[in-house]
mmCIF file of N, CA and C and ligand atoms in Angstrom:
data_model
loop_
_atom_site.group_PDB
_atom_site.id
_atom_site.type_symbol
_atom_site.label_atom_id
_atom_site.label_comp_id
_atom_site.label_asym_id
_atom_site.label_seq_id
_atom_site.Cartn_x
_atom_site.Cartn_y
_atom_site.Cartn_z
ATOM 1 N N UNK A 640 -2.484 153.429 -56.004
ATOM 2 C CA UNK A 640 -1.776 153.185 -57.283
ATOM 3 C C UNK A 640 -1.599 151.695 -57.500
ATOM 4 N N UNK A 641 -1.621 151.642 -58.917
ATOM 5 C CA UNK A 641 -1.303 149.928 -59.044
ATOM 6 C C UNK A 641 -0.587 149.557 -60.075
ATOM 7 N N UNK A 642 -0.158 148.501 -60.198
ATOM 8 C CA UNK A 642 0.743 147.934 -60.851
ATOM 9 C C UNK A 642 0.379 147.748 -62.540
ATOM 10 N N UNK A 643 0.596 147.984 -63.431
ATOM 11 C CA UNK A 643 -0.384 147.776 -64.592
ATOM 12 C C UNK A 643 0.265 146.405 -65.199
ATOM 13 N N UNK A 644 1.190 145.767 -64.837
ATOM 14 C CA UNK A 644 1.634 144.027 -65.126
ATOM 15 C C UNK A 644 1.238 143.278 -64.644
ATOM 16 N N UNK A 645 1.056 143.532 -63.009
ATOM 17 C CA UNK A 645 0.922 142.046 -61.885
ATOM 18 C C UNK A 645 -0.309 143.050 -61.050
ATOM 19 N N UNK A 646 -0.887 144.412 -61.353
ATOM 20 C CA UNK A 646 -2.321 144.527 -60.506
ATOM 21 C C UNK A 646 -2.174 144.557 -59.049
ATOM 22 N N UNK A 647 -0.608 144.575 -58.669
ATOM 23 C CA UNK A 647 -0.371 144.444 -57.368
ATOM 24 C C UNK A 647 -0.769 146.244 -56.777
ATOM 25 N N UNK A 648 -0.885 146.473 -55.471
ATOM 26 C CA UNK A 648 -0.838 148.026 -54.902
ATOM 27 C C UNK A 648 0.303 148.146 -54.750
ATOM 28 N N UNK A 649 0.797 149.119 -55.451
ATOM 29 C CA UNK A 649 2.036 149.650 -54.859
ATOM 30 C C UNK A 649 2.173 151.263 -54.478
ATOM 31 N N UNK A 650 3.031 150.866 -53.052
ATOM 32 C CA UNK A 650 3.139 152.360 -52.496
ATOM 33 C C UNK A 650 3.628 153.710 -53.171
ATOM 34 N N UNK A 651 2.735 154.393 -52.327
ATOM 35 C CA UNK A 651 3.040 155.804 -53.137
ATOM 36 C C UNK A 651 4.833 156.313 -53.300
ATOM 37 N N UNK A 652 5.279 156.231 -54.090
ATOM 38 C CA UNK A 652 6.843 156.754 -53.993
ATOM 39 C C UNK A 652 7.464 155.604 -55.130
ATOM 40 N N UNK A 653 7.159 154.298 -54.915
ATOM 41 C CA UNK A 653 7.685 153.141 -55.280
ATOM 42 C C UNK A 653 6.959 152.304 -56.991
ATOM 43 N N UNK A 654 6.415 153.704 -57.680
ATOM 44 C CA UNK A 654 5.603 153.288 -58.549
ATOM 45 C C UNK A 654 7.100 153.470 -59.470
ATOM 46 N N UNK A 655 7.406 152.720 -60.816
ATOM 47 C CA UNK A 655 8.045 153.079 -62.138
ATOM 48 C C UNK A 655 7.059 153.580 -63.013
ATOM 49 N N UNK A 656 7.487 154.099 -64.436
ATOM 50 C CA UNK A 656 7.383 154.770 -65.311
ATOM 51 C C UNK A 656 8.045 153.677 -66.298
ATOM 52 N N UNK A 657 7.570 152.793 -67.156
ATOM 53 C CA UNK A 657 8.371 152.303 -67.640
ATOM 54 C C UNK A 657 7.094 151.872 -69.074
ATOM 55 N N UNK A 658 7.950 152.836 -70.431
ATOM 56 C CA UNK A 658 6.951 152.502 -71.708
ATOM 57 C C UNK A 658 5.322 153.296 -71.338
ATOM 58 N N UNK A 659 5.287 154.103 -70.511
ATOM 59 C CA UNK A 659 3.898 154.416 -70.448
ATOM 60 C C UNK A 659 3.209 154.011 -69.370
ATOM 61 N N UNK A 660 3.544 153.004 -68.878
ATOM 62 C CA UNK A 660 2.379 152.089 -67.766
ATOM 63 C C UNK A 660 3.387 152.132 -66.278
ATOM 64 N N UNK A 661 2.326 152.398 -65.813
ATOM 65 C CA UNK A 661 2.731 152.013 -64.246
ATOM 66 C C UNK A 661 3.517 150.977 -63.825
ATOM 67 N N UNK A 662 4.524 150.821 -63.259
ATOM 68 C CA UNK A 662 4.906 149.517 -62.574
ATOM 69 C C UNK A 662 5.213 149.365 -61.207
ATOM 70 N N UNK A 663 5.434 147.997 -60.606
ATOM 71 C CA UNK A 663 5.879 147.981 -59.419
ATOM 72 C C UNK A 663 6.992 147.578 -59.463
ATOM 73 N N UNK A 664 7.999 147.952 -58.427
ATOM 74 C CA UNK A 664 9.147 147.382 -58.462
ATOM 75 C C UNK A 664 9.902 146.276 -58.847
ATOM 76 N N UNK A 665 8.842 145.326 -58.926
ATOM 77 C CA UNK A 665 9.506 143.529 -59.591
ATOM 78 C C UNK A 665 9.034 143.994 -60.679
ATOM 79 N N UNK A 666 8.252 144.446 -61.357
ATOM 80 C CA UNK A 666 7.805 144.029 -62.418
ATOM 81 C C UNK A 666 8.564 145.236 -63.569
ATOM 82 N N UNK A 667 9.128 146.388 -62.635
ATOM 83 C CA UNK A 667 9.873 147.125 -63.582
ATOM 84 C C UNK A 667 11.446 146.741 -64.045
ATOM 85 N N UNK A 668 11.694 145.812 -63.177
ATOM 86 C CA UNK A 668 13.342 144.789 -63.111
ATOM 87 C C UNK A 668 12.910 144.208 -64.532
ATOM 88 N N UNK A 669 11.601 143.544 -64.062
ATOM 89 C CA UNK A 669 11.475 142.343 -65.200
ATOM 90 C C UNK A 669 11.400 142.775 -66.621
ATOM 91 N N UNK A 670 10.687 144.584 -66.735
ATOM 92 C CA UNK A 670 10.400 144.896 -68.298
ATOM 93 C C UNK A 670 11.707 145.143 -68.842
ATOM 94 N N UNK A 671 12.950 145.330 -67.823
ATOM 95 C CA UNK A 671 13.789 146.315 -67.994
ATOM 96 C C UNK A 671 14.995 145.248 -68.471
ATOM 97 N N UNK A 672 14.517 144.211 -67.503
ATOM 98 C CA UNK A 672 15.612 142.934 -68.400
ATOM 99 C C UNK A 672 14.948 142.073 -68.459
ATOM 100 N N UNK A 673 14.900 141.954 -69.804
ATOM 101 C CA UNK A 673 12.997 140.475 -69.971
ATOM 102 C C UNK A 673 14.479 139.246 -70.388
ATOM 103 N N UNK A 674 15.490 139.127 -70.764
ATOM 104 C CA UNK A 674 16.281 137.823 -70.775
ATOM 105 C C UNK A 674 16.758 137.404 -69.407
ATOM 106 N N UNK A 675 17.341 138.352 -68.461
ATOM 107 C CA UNK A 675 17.508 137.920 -67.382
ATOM 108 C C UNK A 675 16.293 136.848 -66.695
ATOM 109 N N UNK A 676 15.084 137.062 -66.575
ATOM 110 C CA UNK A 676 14.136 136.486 -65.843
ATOM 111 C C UNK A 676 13.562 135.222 -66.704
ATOM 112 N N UNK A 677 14.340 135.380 -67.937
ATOM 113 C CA UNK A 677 13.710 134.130 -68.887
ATOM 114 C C UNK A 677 14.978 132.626 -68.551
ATOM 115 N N UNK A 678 13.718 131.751 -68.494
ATOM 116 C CA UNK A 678 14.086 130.368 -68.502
ATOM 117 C C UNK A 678 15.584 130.325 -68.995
ATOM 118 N N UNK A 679 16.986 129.958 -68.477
ATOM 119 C CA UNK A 679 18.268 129.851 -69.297
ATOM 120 C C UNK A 679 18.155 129.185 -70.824
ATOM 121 N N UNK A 680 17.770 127.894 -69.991
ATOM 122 C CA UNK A 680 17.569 126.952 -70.985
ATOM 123 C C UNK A 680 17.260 127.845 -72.494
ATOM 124 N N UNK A 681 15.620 128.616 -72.301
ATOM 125 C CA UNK A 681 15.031 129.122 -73.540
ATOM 126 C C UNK A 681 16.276 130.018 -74.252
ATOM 127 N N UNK A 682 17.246 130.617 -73.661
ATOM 128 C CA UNK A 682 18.044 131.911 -74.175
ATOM 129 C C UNK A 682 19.127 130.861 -74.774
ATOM 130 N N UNK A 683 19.487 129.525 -73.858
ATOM 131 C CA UNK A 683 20.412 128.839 -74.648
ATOM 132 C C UNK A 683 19.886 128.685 -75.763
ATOM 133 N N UNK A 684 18.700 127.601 -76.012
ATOM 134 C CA UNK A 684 18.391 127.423 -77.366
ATOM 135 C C UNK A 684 17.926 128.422 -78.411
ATOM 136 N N UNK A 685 17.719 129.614 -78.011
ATOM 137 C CA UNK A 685 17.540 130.600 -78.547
ATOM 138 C C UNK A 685 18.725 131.196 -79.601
ATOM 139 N N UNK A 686 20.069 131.252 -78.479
ATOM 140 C CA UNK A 686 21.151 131.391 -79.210
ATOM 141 C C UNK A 686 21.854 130.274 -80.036
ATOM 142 N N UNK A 687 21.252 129.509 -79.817
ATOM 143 C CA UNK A 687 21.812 128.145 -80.645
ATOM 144 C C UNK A 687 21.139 128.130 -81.935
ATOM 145 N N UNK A 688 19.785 128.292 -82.081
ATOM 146 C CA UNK A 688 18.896 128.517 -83.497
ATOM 147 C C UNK A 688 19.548 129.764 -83.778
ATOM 148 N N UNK A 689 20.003 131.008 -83.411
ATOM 149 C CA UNK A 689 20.432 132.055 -84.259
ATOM 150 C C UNK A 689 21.395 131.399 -84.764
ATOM 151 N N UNK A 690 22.897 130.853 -84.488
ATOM 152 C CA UNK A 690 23.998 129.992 -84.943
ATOM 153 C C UNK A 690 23.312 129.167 -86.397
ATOM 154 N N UNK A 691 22.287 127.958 -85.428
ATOM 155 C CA UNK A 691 21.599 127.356 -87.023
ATOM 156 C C UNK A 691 21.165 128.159 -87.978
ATOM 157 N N UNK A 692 20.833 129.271 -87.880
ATOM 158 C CA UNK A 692 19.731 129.940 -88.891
ATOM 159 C C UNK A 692 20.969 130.547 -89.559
ATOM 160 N N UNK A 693 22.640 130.580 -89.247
ATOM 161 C CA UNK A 693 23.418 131.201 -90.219
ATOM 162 C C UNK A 693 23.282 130.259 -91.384
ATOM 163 N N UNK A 694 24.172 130.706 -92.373
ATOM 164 C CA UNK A 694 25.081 130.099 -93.645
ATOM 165 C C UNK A 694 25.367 128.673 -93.248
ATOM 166 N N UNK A 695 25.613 127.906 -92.423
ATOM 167 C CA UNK A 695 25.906 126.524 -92.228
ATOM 168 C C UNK A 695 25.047 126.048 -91.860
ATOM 169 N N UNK A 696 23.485 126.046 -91.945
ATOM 170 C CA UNK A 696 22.566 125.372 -91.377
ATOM 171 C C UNK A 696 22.257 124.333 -91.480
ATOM 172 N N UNK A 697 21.869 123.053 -91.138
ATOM 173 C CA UNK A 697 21.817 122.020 -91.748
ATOM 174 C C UNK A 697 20.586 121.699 -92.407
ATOM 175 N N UNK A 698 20.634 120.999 -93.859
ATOM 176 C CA UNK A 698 19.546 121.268 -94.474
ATOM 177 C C UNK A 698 18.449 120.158 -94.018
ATOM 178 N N UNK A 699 17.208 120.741 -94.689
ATOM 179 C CA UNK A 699 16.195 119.433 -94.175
ATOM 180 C C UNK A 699 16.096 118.643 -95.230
ATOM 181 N N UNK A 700 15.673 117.365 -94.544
ATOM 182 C CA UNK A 700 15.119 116.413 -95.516
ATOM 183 C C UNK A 700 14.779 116.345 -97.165
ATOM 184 N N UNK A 701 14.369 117.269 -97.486
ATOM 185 C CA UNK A 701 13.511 117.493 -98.524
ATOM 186 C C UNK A 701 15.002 118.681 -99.146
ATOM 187 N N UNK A 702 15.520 119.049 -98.942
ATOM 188 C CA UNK A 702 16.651 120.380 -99.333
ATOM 189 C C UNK A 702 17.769 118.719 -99.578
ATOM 190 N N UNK A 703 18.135 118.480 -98.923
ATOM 191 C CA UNK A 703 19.518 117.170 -98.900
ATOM 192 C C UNK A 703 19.135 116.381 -100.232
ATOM 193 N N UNK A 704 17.375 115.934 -100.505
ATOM 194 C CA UNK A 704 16.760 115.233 -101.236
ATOM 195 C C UNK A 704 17.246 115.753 -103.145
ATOM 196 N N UNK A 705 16.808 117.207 -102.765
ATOM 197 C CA UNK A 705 16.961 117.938 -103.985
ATOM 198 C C UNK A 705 18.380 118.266 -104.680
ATOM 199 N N UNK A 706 18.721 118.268 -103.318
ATOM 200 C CA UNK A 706 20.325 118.263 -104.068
ATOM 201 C C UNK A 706 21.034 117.754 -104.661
ATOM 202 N N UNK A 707 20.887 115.809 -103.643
ATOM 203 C CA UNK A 707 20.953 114.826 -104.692
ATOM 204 C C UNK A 707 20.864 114.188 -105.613
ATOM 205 N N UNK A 708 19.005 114.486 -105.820
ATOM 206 C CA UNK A 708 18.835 114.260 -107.292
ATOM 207 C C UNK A 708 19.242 115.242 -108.597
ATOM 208 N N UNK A 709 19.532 116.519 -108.114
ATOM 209 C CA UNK A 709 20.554 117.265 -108.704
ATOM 210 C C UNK A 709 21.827 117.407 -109.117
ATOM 211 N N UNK A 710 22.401 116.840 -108.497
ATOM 212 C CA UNK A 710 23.696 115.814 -108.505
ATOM 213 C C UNK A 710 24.009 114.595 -109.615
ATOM 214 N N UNK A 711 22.730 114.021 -109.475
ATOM 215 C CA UNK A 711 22.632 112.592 -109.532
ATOM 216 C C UNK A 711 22.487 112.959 -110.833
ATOM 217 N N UNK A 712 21.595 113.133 -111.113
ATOM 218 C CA UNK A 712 20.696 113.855 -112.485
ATOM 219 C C UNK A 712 20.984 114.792 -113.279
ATOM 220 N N UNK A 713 21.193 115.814 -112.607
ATOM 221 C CA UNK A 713 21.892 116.812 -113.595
ATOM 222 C C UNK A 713 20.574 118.060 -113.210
ATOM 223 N N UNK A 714 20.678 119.370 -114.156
ATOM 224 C CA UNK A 714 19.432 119.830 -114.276
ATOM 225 C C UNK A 714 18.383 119.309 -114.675
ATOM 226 N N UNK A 715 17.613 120.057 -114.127
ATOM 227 C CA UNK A 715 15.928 119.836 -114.204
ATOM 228 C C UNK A 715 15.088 120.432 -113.677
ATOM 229 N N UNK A 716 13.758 120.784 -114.838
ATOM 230 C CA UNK A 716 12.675 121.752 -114.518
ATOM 231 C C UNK A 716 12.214 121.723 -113.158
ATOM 232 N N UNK A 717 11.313 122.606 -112.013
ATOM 233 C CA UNK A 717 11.583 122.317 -110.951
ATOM 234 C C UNK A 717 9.917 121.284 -111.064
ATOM 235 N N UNK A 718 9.416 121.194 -112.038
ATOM 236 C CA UNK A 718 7.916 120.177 -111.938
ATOM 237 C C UNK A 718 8.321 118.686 -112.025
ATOM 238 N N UNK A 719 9.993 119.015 -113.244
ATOM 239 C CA UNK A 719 10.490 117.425 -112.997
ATOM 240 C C UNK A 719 10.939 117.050 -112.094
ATOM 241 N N UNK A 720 11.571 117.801 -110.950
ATOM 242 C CA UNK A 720 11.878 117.754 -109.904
ATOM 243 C C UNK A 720 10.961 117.044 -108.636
ATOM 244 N N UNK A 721 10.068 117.745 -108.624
ATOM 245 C CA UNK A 721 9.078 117.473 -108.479
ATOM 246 C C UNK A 721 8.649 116.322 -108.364
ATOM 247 N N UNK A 722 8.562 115.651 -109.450
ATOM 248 C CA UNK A 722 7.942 114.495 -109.870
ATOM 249 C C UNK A 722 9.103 113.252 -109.529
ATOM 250 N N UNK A 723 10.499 113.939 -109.537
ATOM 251 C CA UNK A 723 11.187 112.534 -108.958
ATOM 252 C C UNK A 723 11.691 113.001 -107.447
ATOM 253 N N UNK A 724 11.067 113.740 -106.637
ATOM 254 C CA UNK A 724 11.035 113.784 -105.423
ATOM 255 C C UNK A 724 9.991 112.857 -104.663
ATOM 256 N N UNK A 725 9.116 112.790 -105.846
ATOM 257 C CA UNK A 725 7.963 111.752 -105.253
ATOM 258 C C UNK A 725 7.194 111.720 -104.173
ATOM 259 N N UNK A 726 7.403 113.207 -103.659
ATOM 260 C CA UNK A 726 6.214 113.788 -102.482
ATOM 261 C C UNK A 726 5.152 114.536 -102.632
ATOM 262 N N UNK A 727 4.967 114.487 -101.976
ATOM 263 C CA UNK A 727 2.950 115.224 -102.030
ATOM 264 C C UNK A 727 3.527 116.839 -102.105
ATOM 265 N N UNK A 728 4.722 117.284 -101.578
ATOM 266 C CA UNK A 728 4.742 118.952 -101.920
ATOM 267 C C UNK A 728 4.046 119.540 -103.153
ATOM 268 N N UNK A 729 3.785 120.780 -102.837
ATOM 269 C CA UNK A 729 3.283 121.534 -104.212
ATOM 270 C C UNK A 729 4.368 122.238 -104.817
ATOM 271 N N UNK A 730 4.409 122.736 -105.499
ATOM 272 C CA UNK A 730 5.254 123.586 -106.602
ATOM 273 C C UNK A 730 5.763 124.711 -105.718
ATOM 274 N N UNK A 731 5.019 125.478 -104.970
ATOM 275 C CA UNK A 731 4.747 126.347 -104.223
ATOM 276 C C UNK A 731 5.942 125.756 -103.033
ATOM 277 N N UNK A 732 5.854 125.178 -102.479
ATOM 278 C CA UNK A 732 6.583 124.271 -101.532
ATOM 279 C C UNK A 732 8.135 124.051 -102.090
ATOM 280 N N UNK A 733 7.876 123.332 -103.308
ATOM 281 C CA UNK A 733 9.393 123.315 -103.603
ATOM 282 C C UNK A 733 10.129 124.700 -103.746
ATOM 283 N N UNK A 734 9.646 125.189 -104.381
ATOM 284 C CA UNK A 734 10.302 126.730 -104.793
ATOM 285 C C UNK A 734 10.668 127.634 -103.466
ATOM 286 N N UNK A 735 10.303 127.287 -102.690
ATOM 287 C CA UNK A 735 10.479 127.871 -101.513
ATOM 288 C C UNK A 735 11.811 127.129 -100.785
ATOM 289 N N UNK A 736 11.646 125.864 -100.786
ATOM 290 C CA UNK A 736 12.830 125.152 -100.796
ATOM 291 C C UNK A 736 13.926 125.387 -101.848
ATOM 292 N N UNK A 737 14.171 125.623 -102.433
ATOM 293 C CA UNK A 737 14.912 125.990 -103.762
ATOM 294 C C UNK A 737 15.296 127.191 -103.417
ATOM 295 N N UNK A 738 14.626 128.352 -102.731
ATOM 296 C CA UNK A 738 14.931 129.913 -102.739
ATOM 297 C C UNK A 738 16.320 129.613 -101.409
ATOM 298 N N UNK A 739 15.727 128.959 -100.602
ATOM 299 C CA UNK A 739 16.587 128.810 -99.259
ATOM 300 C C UNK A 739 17.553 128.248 -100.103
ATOM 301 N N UNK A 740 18.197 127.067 -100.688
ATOM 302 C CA UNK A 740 19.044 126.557 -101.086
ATOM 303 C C UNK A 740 19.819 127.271 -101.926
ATOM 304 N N UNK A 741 19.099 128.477 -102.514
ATOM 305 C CA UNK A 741 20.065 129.592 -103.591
ATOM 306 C C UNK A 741 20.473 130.195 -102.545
ATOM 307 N N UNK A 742 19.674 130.757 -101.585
ATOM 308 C CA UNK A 742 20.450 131.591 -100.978
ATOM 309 C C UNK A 742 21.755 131.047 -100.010
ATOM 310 N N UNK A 743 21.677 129.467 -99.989
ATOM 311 C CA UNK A 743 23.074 129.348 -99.259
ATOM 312 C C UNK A 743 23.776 129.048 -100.533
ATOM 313 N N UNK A 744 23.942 129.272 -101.829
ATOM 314 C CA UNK A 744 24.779 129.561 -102.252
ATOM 315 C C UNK A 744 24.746 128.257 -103.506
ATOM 316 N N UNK A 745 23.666 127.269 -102.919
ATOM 317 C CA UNK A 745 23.830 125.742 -103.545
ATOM 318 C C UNK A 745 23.187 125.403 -104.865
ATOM 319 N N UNK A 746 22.513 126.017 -105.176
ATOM 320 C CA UNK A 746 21.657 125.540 -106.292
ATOM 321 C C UNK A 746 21.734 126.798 -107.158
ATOM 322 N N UNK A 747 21.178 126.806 -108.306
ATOM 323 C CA UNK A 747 20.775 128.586 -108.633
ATOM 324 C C UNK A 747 19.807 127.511 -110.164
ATOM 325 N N UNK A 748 18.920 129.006 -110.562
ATOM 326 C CA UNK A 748 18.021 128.740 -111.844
ATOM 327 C C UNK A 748 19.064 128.692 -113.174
ATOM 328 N N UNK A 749 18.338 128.522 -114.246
ATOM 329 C CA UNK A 749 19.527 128.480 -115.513
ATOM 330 C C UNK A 749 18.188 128.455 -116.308
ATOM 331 N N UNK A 750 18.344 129.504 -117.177
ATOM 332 C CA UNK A 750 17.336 129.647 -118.501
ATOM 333 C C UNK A 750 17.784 129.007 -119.584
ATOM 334 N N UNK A 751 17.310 128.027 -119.764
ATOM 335 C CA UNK A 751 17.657 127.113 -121.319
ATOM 336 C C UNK A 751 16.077 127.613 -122.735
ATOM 337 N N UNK A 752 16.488 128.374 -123.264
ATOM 338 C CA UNK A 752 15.167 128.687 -124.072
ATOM 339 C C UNK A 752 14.341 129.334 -123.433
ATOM 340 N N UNK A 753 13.200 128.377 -123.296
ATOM 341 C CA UNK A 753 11.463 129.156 -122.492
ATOM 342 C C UNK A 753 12.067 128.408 -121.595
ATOM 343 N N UNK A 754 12.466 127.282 -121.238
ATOM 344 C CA UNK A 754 12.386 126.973 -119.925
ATOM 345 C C UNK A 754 13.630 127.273 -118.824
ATOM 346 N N UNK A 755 13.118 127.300 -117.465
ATOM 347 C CA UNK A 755 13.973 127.164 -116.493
ATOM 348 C C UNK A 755 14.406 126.337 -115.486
ATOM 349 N N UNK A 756 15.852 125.836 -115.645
ATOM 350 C CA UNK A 756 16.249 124.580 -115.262
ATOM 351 C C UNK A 756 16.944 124.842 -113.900
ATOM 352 N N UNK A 757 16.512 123.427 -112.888
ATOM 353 C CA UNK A 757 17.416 124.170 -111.257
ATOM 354 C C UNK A 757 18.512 123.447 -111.280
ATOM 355 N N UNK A 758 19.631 123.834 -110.940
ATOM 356 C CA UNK A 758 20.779 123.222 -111.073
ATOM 357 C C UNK A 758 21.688 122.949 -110.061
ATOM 358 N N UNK A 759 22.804 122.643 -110.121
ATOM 359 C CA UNK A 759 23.672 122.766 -108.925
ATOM 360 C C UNK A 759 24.537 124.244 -108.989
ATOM 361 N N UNK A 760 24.834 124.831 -107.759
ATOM 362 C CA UNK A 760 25.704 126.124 -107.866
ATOM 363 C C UNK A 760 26.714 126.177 -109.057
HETATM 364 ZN ZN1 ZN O 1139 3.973 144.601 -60.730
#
């Protein structure tokens, strides 16, 4: 019999059952608690990006950028936006930035006529 993780022989009696596949004794510890055997470090920063990824995240570069000139400026189409962000992003790019920023609550759209203006919350 063999191990179907680590290919090791393992004795007859001492095989697991674990998801379908054969295991050997280390390697059925390890399926059975895959954070225990992981790097601390990785689980610290792991739980630290879940924390960032809430409602208080800190924004990037380009999100802090938009806000300000939103601020600064007032509304504006997101192409004028755009255009006084003064980066190579595409439209595609900003709006995606813009979706994250509605959803923490900061910005939102505003229909003036045909057009749609991004604003502050
Ligand atoms: Zn094994």
């Amino acid at each position: 019999m063999e191990c179907d993780r680590c290919k090791q022989d393992i004795k007859p009696g001492d095989e697991h059952e674990h998801l379908g596949k054969t295991l050997c004794e280390d390697c059925c510890m390890i399926a059975l608690s895959p954070l225990k055997t992981c790097d601390p470090w990785a689980v610290h920063s792991a739980k630290n990006f879940e924390k960032s990824a809430g409602k208080n995240r800190t924004l990037t570069p380009i999100q802090s950028q938009m806000l300000k000139l939103l601020e600064e400026k007032g509304a504006m189409e997101p192409a004028q936006l755009l255009v006084e962000l003064g980066s190579d992003l595409q439209i595609k790019d900003l709006e995606r930035e813009f979706a994250t920023l509605r959803h923490m609550e900061k910005v939102r759209g505003e229909k003036q006529g045909e057009k749609v203006l991004w604003r502050l919350w």
